[in-house]
Every structure is written in C-alpha cells, then in structure tokens.
XYZ file of C-alpha atoms in Angstrom:
235
model
C 0.000 0.000 0.000
C 1.538 3.383 -1.081
C 0.882 7.053 -0.386
C -0.892 8.540 -3.420
C 0.567 11.820 -4.665
C -1.715 13.316 -7.349
C 0.267 14.614 -10.338
C -1.542 15.089 -13.628
C -4.827 14.582 -11.834
C -4.251 17.668 -9.685
C -4.505 19.878 -12.772
C -8.048 18.652 -13.233
C -8.837 19.719 -9.665
C -7.442 23.191 -10.401
C -9.540 23.366 -13.575
C -12.677 22.624 -11.571
C -11.649 25.255 -9.038
C -11.078 27.897 -11.726
C -14.419 27.056 -13.330
C -16.270 27.780 -10.084
C -14.169 30.873 -9.410
C -14.986 32.392 -12.798
C -18.695 31.766 -12.381
C -18.675 33.191 -8.846
C -18.119 36.782 -9.936
C -21.663 38.120 -10.134
C -22.518 41.724 -10.895
C -25.279 42.912 -8.599
C -27.088 46.038 -9.896
C -23.792 47.704 -10.889
C -22.966 48.398 -7.247
C -20.618 45.613 -6.181
C -19.306 42.212 -7.101
C -20.100 39.270 -4.883
C -17.468 36.506 -4.916
C -18.394 33.116 -3.534
C -15.475 30.826 -4.241
C -15.592 27.299 -2.809
C -12.650 26.008 -0.811
C -10.625 23.000 -1.887
C -12.223 21.059 0.986
C -15.596 21.658 -0.648
C -14.218 20.504 -4.002
C -12.689 17.234 -2.830
C -15.640 15.290 -4.229
C -14.732 16.652 -7.680
C -11.222 15.207 -7.507
C -10.793 12.576 -10.167
C -8.308 11.010 -12.521
C -8.431 8.680 -15.495
C -6.957 5.308 -16.360
C -3.672 6.921 -17.471
C -3.079 7.953 -13.844
C -3.449 4.455 -12.361
C -0.339 3.244 -10.530
C 0.523 0.333 -8.270
C -0.491 1.004 -4.674
C -3.046 3.687 -5.583
C -6.256 3.569 -3.509
C -9.418 3.719 -5.618
C -13.048 4.123 -4.596
C -15.208 1.627 -6.452
C -18.897 0.922 -5.792
C -18.631 2.496 -2.352
C -15.613 0.422 -1.256
C -11.860 1.087 -1.238
C -9.352 -0.998 -3.180
C -5.577 -0.921 -3.569
C -4.100 -1.462 -7.043
C -1.955 -4.604 -6.918
C -1.101 -4.702 -10.615
C -2.462 -3.234 -13.829
C -1.971 -3.248 -17.577
C -3.466 -2.345 -20.946
C -4.967 -4.575 -23.612
C -4.858 -3.276 -27.173
C -6.468 -4.860 -30.203
C -6.709 -3.700 -33.801
C -10.497 -3.921 -33.934
C -11.494 -2.661 -30.502
C -10.745 0.280 -28.244
C -7.928 -0.147 -25.724
C -8.885 -1.502 -22.326
C -7.120 -0.957 -18.996
C -7.337 -3.722 -16.392
C -6.310 -3.865 -12.753
C -6.143 -6.446 -10.011
C -7.528 -4.815 -6.876
C -7.213 -5.817 -3.212
C -9.884 -4.653 -0.778
C -8.746 -2.089 1.789
C -11.952 -1.878 3.818
C -13.094 -5.363 2.830
C -11.614 -8.837 2.313
C -12.290 -9.083 -1.439
C -9.807 -9.337 -4.293
C -11.295 -8.424 -7.670
C -10.347 -7.548 -11.225
C -11.709 -4.453 -12.942
C -11.585 -3.354 -16.574
C -12.107 0.179 -17.897
C -12.106 1.756 -21.329
C -8.837 3.617 -21.850
C -9.230 7.206 -20.637
C -12.246 6.424 -18.452
C -12.615 8.324 -15.177
C -11.458 6.706 -11.922
C -11.726 8.030 -8.374
C -8.517 7.896 -6.305
C -8.672 8.470 -2.571
C -6.220 10.853 -0.907
C -4.278 8.876 1.695
C -1.913 10.154 4.396
C 0.880 7.924 5.679
C 1.702 8.378 9.383
C 4.242 6.709 11.668
C 2.827 4.844 14.660
C 4.308 2.664 17.394
C 2.941 -0.801 18.105
C 1.873 -1.143 21.753
C -0.044 -4.351 22.425
C -2.874 -6.631 21.316
C -6.131 -7.074 23.243
C -9.796 -7.842 22.567
C -10.178 -4.569 20.648
C -7.413 -5.492 18.199
C -3.844 -4.335 17.636
C -3.178 -1.066 19.461
C -0.899 1.650 18.060
C 0.193 5.114 19.176
C 0.691 8.134 16.915
C 4.356 9.170 17.261
C 3.432 12.871 17.047
C 0.137 13.280 18.895
C 0.367 10.162 21.141
C -3.236 9.362 20.194
C -3.986 5.632 20.293
C -5.974 3.572 17.807
C -6.910 -0.112 17.510
C -6.923 -1.972 14.195
C -8.275 -5.384 13.244
C -5.739 -7.996 12.149
C -7.165 -7.994 8.621
C -6.159 -4.313 8.238
C -2.459 -5.003 8.872
C 0.081 -6.382 6.423
C 2.345 -9.032 8.020
C 0.974 -8.757 11.603
C 3.021 -11.854 12.545
C 6.142 -9.662 12.568
C 4.777 -6.967 14.908
C 7.209 -6.327 17.754
C 6.433 -4.372 20.928
C 7.574 -0.798 20.364
C 8.163 -1.393 16.659
C 7.408 1.203 13.999
C 4.326 0.776 11.818
C 2.945 2.988 9.045
C -0.792 3.661 9.233
C -2.707 4.937 6.210
C -5.454 7.500 6.849
C -8.295 8.272 4.444
C -8.192 12.084 4.402
C -11.868 12.311 3.404
C -13.034 10.534 6.556
C -9.927 10.851 8.794
C -10.259 7.113 9.455
C -7.437 4.533 9.250
C -7.767 2.172 6.294
C -4.734 -0.049 6.823
C -1.239 -0.438 8.214
C 2.052 -1.964 7.159
C 5.475 -2.582 8.656
C 8.719 -1.202 7.199
C 9.855 -3.323 4.260
C 12.755 -4.780 6.272
C 12.963 -5.355 10.023
C 15.399 -7.083 12.396
C 14.316 -9.767 14.867
C 16.045 -12.199 17.244
C 15.802 -15.927 16.682
C 14.353 -17.558 19.806
C 14.555 -21.147 18.555
C 16.114 -23.163 15.725
C 18.169 -26.293 15.273
C 21.934 -25.806 15.825
C 23.776 -24.299 12.873
C 26.261 -26.150 10.709
C 29.661 -24.475 10.989
C 31.103 -23.357 7.690
C 27.989 -24.292 5.729
C 27.481 -20.913 4.034
C 27.435 -22.010 0.386
C 24.453 -24.377 0.379
C 20.937 -23.116 -0.310
C 19.362 -25.561 2.124
C 17.032 -23.957 4.663
C 15.629 -24.771 8.088
C 12.813 -23.292 10.137
C 13.473 -20.739 12.871
C 11.140 -19.053 15.336
C 11.658 -15.324 15.888
C 10.786 -13.220 18.936
C 7.289 -12.354 17.672
C 6.412 -16.049 17.411
C 6.522 -16.120 13.612
C 8.363 -18.871 11.727
C 10.951 -18.015 9.060
C 13.053 -20.223 6.786
C 16.750 -19.455 7.358
C 20.075 -20.880 6.087
C 21.575 -23.850 7.965
C 24.420 -21.777 9.430
C 22.102 -19.436 11.376
C 21.919 -20.057 15.136
C 19.496 -19.462 17.966
C 19.959 -16.055 19.616
C 21.224 -14.362 16.459
C 19.682 -11.248 14.949
C 18.390 -11.520 11.395
C 16.847 -9.131 8.872
C 13.497 -10.140 7.346
C 11.590 -8.854 4.320
C 8.069 -8.244 5.662
C 6.529 -8.223 2.165
C 7.642 -11.760 1.333
C 8.403 -13.112 4.815
C 11.849 -14.176 3.607
C 15.168 -14.156 5.444
C 17.521 -11.461 4.104
C 20.738 -11.634 6.132
C 22.309 -11.928 9.556
C 22.836 -8.690 11.467
C 25.760 -8.040 13.818
C 24.736 -6.662 17.205
C-alpha cells in the first residue's frame, strides 16, 4: 500500500476550481461584485483522474468500497478500443477483484496520508498503536495489517489515513525489520554455500526459513513483504 501523490490529476482539480471561481463573480445592480469561491475542501468530491493515472499502490473508490491497485496493464487490439485492467485488493473489505475500464475512463482515487505509529499491544479490541506525534492511540483489526506476525512491541508501523473521513484504512510494517531468533536447530559451521534452509522461530512467534548456518539467539533481517530471510545482522 503506497501514499498517493496526485500529479496530472491535480490539474483537473485546479480546472474545476477555476471554473467555479470564474462563475462566482456576479454583478449585482452595478454596485458591487459578490465573490463566492468554494474552498478546496468543498471541491474534494470533484477530484478525479483517469486510467492513465493508475499506478501500483493507488487507492481507488469503487462501488462504495476502497481498493488498492496490486497490478495493472493495458490490452490493445486492432479492432477494438484499448482496455485498462487492474487487479484490486480490498482495503476496507476482504475481497480481491479484477476491474476493466475503457482507456481514458474516469477513476476516483482516494487521498491517503501515511503516518508513523508505534505498536503497543494486542487485546480484545485489536492491535493497538500510538501516533508518534500526537500520542493518540488507535486499535486496528488484524485484517487491516500487512504481516501482523512480525509486529514487535515498540516497533514502527505505518498507518494509512483516508483524508476524506480521517479514518485509518490499513497499516504496514517497514519493508525490512530485524528480529532475534528464539529457537532453531543448531547451525552447521562453515555451511554458508548451500541453499538448504531450516525453520526458525523469531521473537514475535513467527516462523521463518533461514540458512543452515544461522543459530538461535542471532539477529536476522526479514523482508516483511515476502516473509523471507535477508541476512544476519551483527549486534
């Protein structure tokens, strides 16, 4: 999930703004001009883009639900108009769908703010996090968090906020984190060339496949997107 920064689409928002501004100048009996220009907050529902603006990680509103773009592409044929397709993962739901548009068709991206939070604990309300700036606490369901098995007490997490509703829509860990191995079979000295793997349990309770030479008590770096071992880390 990525923070969406409007580029070409923002020019469309400015065009809408200018349209309203030009129409707002009303002459009233030759005595004064009355300007009623809407704010950008009032125009947020006019914010839109088209299929050319779609990018991986963008959050789109579709049929009242939010979806993240996992992958996308374009199909072109000689006899038919170009089509743009996307594989979408539900942000506020558990669905994964595919959607096809005509090339150039309007889509509706959602403005998302990425904020740093600290993981505190898990209880009946869900996973609890604290805003690093305001110290405000929120609780998220497990389904809203990418790779929750790697959450470590006090660890940094990025929470995504829907700026239209000011509500969290998901959270993810940094791409790479370091964790201690709490259990694994003894390592094989000097066996650094083989690609053979063994299972190891890390401090969060998650299981990771690691090379044979890795030992219990060592610190390793993990890719939270794939769940794969990356390397050993010297303390």
